[in-house]
Coordinates of C-alpha atoms in Angstrom, one line a residue:
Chain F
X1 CA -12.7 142.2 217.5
X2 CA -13.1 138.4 218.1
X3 CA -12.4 135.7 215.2
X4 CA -14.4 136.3 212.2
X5 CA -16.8 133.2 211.3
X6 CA -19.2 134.1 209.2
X7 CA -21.7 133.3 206.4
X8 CA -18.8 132.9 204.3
X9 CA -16.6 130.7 206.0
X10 CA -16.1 127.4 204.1
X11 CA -18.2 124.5 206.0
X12 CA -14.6 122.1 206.6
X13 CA -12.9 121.5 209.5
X14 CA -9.9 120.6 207.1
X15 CA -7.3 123.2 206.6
X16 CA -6.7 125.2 203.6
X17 CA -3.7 122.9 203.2
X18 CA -4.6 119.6 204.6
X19 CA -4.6 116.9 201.7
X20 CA -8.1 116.0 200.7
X21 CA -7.6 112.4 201.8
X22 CA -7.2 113.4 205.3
X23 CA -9.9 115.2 205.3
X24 CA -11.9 112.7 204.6
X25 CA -10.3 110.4 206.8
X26 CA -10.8 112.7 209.5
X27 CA -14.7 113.4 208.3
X28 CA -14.8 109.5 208.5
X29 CA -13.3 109.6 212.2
X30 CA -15.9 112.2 213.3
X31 CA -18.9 110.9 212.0
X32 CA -18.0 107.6 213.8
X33 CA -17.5 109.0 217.1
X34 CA -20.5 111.2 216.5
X35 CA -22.4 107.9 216.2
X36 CA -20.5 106.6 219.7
X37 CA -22.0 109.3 221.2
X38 CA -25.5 108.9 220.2
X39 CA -25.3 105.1 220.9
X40 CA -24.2 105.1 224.4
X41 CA -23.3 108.5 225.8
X42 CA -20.3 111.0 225.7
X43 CA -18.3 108.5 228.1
X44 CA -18.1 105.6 225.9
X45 CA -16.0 108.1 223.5
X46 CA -12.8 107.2 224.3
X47 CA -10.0 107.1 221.6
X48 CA -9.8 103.3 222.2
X49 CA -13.2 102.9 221.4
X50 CA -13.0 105.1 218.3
X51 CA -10.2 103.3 217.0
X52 CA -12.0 100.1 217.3
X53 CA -15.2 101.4 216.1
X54 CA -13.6 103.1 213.1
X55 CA -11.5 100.2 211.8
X56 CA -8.3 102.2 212.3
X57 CA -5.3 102.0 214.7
X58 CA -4.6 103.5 217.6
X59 CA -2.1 105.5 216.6
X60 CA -4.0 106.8 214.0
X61 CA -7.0 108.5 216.6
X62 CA -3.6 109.9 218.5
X63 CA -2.2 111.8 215.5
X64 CA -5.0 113.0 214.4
X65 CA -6.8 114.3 217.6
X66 CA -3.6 114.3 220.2
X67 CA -5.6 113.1 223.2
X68 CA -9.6 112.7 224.3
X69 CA -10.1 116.9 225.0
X70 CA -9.0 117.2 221.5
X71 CA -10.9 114.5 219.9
X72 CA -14.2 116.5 221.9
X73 CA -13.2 119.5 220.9
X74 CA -13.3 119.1 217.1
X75 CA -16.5 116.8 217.4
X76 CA -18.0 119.6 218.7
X77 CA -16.8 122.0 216.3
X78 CA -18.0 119.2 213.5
X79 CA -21.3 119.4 215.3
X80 CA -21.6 123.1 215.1
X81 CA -20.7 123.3 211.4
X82 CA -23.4 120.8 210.5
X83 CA -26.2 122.8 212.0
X84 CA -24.4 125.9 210.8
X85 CA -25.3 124.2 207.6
X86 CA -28.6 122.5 208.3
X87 CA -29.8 126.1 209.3
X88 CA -28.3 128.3 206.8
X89 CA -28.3 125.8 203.6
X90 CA -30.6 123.0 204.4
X91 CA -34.4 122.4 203.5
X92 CA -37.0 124.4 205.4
X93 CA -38.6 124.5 208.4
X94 CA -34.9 125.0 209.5
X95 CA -33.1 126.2 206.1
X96 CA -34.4 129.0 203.9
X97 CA -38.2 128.7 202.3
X98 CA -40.1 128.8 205.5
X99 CA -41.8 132.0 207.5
X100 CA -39.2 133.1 209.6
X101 CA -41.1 132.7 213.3
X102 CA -41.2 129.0 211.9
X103 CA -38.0 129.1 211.3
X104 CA -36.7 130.3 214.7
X105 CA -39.0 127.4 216.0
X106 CA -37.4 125.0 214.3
X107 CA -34.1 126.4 215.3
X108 CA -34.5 126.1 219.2
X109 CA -36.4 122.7 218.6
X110 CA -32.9 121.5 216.8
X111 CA -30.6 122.9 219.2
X112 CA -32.5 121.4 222.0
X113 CA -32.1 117.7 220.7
X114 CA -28.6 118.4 220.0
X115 CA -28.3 119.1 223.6
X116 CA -30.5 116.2 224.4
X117 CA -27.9 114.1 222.6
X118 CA -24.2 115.5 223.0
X119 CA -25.1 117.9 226.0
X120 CA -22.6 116.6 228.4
X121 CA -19.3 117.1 226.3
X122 CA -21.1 120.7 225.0
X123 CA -21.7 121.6 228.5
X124 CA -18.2 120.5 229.9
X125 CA -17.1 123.3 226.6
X126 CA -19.4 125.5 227.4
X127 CA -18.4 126.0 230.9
X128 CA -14.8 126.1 230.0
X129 CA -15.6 129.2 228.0
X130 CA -16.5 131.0 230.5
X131 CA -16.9 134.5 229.8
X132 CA -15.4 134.3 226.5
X133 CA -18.2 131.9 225.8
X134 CA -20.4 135.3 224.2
X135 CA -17.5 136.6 222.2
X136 CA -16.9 133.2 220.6
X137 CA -17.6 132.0 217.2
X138 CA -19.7 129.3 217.7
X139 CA -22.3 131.5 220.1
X140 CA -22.0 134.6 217.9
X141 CA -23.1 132.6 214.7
X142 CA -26.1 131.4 216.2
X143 CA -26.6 134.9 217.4
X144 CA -26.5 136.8 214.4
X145 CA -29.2 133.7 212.1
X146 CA -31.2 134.2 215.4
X147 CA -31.0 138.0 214.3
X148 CA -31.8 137.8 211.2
X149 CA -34.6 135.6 211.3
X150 CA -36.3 138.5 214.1
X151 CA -35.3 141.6 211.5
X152 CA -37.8 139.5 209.2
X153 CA -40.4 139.7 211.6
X154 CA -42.3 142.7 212.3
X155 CA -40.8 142.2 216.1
X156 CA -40.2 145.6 217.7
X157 CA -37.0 146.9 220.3
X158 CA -33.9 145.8 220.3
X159 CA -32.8 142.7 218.1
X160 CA -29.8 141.6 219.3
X161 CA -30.8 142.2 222.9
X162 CA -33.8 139.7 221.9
X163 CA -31.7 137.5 219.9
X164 CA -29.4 137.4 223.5
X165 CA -32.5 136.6 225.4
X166 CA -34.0 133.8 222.9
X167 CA -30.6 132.0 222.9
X168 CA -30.3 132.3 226.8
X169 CA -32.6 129.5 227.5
X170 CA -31.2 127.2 225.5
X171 CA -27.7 126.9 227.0
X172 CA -27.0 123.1 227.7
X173 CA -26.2 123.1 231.1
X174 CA -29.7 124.5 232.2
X175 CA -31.6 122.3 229.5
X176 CA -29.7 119.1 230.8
X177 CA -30.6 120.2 234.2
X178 CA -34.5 120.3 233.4
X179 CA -34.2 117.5 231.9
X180 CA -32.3 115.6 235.1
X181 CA -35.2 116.7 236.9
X182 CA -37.1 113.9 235.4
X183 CA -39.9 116.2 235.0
X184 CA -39.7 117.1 231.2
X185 CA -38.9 115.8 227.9
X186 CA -37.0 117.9 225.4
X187 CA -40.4 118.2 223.6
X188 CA -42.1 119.8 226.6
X189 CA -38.7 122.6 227.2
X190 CA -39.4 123.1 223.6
X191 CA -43.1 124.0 223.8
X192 CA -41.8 126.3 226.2
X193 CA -39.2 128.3 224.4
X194 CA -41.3 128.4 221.4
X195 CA -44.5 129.5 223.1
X196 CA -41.8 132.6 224.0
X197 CA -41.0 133.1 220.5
X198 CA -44.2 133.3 218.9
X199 CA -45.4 135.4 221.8
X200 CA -42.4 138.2 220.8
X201 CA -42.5 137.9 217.4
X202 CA -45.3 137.6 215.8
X203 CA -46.0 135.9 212.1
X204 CA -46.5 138.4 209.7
X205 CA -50.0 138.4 208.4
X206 CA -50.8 134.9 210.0
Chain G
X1 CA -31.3 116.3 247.3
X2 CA -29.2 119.9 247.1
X3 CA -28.4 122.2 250.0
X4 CA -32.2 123.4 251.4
X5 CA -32.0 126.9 251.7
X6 CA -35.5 128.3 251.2
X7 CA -37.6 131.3 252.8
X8 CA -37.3 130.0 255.8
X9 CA -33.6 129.8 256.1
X10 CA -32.7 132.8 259.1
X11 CA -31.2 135.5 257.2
X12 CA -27.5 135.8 258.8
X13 CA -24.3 134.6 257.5
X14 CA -23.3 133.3 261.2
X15 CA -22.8 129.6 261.9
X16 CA -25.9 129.4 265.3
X17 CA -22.9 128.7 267.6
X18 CA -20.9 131.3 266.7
X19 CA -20.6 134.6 269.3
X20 CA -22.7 137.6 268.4
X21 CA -20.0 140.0 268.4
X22 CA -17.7 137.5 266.0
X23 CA -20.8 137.6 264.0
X24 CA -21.0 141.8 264.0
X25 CA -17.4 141.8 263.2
X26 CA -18.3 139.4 260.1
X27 CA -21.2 141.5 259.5
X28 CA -19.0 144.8 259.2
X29 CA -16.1 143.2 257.2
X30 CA -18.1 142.4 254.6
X31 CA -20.0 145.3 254.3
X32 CA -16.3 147.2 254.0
X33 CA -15.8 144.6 251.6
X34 CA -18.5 145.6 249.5
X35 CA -17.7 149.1 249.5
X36 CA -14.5 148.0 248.1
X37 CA -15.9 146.5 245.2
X38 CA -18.2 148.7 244.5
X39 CA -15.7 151.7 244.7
X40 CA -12.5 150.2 242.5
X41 CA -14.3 146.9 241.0
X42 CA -13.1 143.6 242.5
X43 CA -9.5 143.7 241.7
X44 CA -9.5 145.6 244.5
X45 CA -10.5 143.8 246.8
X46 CA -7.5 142.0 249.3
X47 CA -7.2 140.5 252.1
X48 CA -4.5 143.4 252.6
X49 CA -6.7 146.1 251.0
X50 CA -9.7 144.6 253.1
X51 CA -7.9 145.3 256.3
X52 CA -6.8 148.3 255.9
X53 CA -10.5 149.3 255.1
X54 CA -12.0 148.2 257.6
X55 CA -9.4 149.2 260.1
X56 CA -8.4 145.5 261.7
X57 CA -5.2 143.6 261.3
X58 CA -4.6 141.4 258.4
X59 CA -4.5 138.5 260.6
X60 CA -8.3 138.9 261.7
X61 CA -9.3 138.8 257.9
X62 CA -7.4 135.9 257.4
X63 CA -8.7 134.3 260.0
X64 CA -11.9 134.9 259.2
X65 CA -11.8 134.2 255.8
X66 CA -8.9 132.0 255.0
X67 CA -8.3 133.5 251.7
X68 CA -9.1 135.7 248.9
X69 CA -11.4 132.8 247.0
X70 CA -13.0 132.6 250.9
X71 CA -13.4 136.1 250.9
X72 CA -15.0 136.8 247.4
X73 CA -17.3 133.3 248.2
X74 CA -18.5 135.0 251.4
X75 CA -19.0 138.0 249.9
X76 CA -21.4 136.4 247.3
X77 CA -23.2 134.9 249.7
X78 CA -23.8 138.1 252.0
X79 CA -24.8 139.8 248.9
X80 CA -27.4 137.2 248.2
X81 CA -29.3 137.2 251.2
X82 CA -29.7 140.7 251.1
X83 CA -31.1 140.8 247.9
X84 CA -33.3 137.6 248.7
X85 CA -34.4 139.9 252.1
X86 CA -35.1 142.8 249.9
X87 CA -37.8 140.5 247.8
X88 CA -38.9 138.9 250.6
X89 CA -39.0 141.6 252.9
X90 CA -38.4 144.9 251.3
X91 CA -40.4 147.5 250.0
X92 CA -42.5 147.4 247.2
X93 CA -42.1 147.3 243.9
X94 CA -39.0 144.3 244.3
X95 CA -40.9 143.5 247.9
X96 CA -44.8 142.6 248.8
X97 CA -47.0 145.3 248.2
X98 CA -46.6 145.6 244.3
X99 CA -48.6 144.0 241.8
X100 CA -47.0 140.5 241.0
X101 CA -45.7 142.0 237.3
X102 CA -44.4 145.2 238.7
X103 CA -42.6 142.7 241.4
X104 CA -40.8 140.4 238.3
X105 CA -40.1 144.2 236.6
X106 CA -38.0 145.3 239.8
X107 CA -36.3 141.7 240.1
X108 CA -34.7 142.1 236.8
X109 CA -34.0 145.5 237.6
X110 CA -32.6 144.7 240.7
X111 CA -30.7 141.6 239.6
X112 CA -29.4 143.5 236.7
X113 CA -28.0 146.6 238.6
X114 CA -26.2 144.0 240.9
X115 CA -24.7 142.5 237.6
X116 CA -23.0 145.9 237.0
X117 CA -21.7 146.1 240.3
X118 CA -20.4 142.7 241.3
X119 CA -20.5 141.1 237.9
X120 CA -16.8 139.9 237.6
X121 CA -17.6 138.4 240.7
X122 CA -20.4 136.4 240.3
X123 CA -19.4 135.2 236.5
X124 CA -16.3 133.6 238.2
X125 CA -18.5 131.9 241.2
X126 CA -21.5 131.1 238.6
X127 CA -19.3 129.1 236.2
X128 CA -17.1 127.5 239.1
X129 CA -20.6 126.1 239.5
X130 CA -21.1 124.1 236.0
X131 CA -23.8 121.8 236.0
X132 CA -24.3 122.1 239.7
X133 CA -25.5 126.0 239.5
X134 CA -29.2 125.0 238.4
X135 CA -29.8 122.3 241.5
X136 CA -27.7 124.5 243.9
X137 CA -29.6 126.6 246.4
X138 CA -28.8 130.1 245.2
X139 CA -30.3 129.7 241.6
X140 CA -33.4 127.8 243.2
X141 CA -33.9 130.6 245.9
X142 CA -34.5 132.9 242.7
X143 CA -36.4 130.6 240.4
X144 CA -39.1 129.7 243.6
X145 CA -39.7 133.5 244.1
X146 CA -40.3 134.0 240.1
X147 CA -42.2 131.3 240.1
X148 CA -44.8 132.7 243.3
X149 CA -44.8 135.7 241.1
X150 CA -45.5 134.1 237.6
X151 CA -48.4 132.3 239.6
X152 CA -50.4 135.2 240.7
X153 CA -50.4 136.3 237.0
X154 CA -53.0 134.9 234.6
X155 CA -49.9 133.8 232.6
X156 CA -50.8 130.5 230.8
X157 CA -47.7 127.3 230.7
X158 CA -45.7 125.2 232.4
X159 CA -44.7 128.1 235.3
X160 CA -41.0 126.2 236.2
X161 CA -39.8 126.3 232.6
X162 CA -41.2 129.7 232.2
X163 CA -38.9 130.8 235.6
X164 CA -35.9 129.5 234.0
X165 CA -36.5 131.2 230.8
X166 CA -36.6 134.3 232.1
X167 CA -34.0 133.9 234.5
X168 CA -31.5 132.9 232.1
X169 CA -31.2 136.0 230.4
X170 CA -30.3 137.6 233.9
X171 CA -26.6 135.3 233.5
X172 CA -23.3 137.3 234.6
X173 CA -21.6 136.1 231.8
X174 CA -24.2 137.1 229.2
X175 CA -24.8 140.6 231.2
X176 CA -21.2 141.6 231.5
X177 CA -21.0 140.9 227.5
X178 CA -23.6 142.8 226.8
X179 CA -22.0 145.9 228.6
X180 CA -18.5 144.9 227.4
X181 CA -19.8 146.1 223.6
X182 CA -20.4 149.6 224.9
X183 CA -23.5 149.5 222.8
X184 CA -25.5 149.2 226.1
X185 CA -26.3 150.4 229.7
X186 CA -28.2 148.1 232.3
X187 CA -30.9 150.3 231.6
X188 CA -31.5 149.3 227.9
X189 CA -30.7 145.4 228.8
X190 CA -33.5 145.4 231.7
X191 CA -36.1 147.3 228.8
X192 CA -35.4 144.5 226.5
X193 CA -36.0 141.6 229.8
X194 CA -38.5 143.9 231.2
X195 CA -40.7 144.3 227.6
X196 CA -40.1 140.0 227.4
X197 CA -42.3 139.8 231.2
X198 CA -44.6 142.2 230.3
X199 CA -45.9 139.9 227.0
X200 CA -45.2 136.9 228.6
X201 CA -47.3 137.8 231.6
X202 CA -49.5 140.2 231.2
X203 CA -50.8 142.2 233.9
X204 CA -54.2 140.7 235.8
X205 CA -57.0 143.3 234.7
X206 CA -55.1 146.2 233.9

């Protein structure tokens, strides 16, 4: 019974009735604090900063966002709609057109350097979720490709039990703790998870 | 550079200098404690409820505990070392005695059926945690005994990474989802974790 976010839902952040020049101007606004991020870290993404780096006044960041939690927040969601689209729409190994056990590789290989890259501020979100975190949108989108990209496979038991199971180790605050170990790269966590994922579910006729 | 708390840590919840019989009394108020929880779920458990139960005034659980968020952490902590005696200790399958994949079967079991029971618990102390709950002492206590187990299995990989991934699935929050749906008992979530140890690490020469 939670929020329905589908397949179908159109891949904007904008609302129905937001003018399409401020959806674009927000667009612009996320893509540059998106690039903040990369650059230097989550905590160089202040609204100061992304006024600056976007050429647009203060005030402007304010209205749109309302303060710095906000601003995260719908980075984040602008995040998870562009590998909601990367992974439903986009070309293969990740998109459609590739086996599907090399498609669930390329899937934890992508979420893994997204969490190499904006883990802190999806950690500080994820852990605000709290239990609600499984019922939510975002976790139950991932979820159900994860699911169908198993039913494809001749994988046997319980699919969304597995799908729960593959998406478990990939949660941002254990990958950024492996990674704060100093003892892996997010190459090496990867050959990990996908040595469990060919393991389960085997390539059809490979 | 976390808490050490490892195999060798003396199994008692007492501070050394504290009095034997203050540490009974400790002893027996949290076992009433648990038999709270266990009983009506954690909702039920007061300092006032506590009391009553275990027949002392309200002032000696207060005392002892300081508050509610005192009590429930205490709790947490008692219930910890006696599942970390059980697979140090105990009897086989969880304790030694049991063929190292029968062992990781009966953790997850184990782990699982105290999910059910004090899950509501332990999803509120587990993401009080955030980051911290991967370097903390209680995670690692787990992840070093998978890890002894995983190594006395001809599993092939890097045998940390592989103890996190299979821990993760065992998360309160994800657990107490799962049952949430109604669409499954412990019982089917440990066959889908158990079926996930038994391909990753196969049993030696059986």
């Amino acid at each position: 019974m939670g929020p329905v976010f589908g397949p179908t839902t159109p891949l904007t952040t904008a609302a129905p009735t937001e003018r399409s020049d401020a959806a674009r101007n927000r667009q612009l606004l996320l893509d540059a604090a998106q690039q903040l991020v990369r650059a230097d870290g989550v905590d160089a993404l202040t609204m100061d900063a992304l006024a600056k780096h976007a050429g647009v006044g203060k005030g402007t960041v304010f209205r749109r966002f309302g303060n710095r939690a906000g601003l995260l927040h719908a980075l984040l969601d602008h995040s998870d709609r562009k590998f909601q689209a990367a992974f439903m729409f986009g070309p293969p190994p990740l998109g459609p057109g590739a086996p599907p056990v090399e498609r669930l590789v390329a899937f934890g290989r992508a979420r893994l350097s997204g969490i190499d890259i904006e883990g802190a501020m999806r950690r500080s979100a994820e852990s605000g979720e709290g239990g609600a975190r499984y019922t939510g949108a975002p976790y139950n989108t991932l979820k159900a490709h994860i699911m169908m990209l198993l039913r494809e496979t001749p994988v046997h038991g319980d699919i969304p039990l597995l799908a729960d199971i593959l998406l478990a180790p990939l949660d941002s605050g254990l990958v950024m703790a492996q990674l704060a170990t100093g003892s892996y790269t997010i190459e090496q966590i990867g050959d990990a998870w996908e040595r469990v994922v060919r393991e389960l579910a085997p390539a059809t006729g490979q």
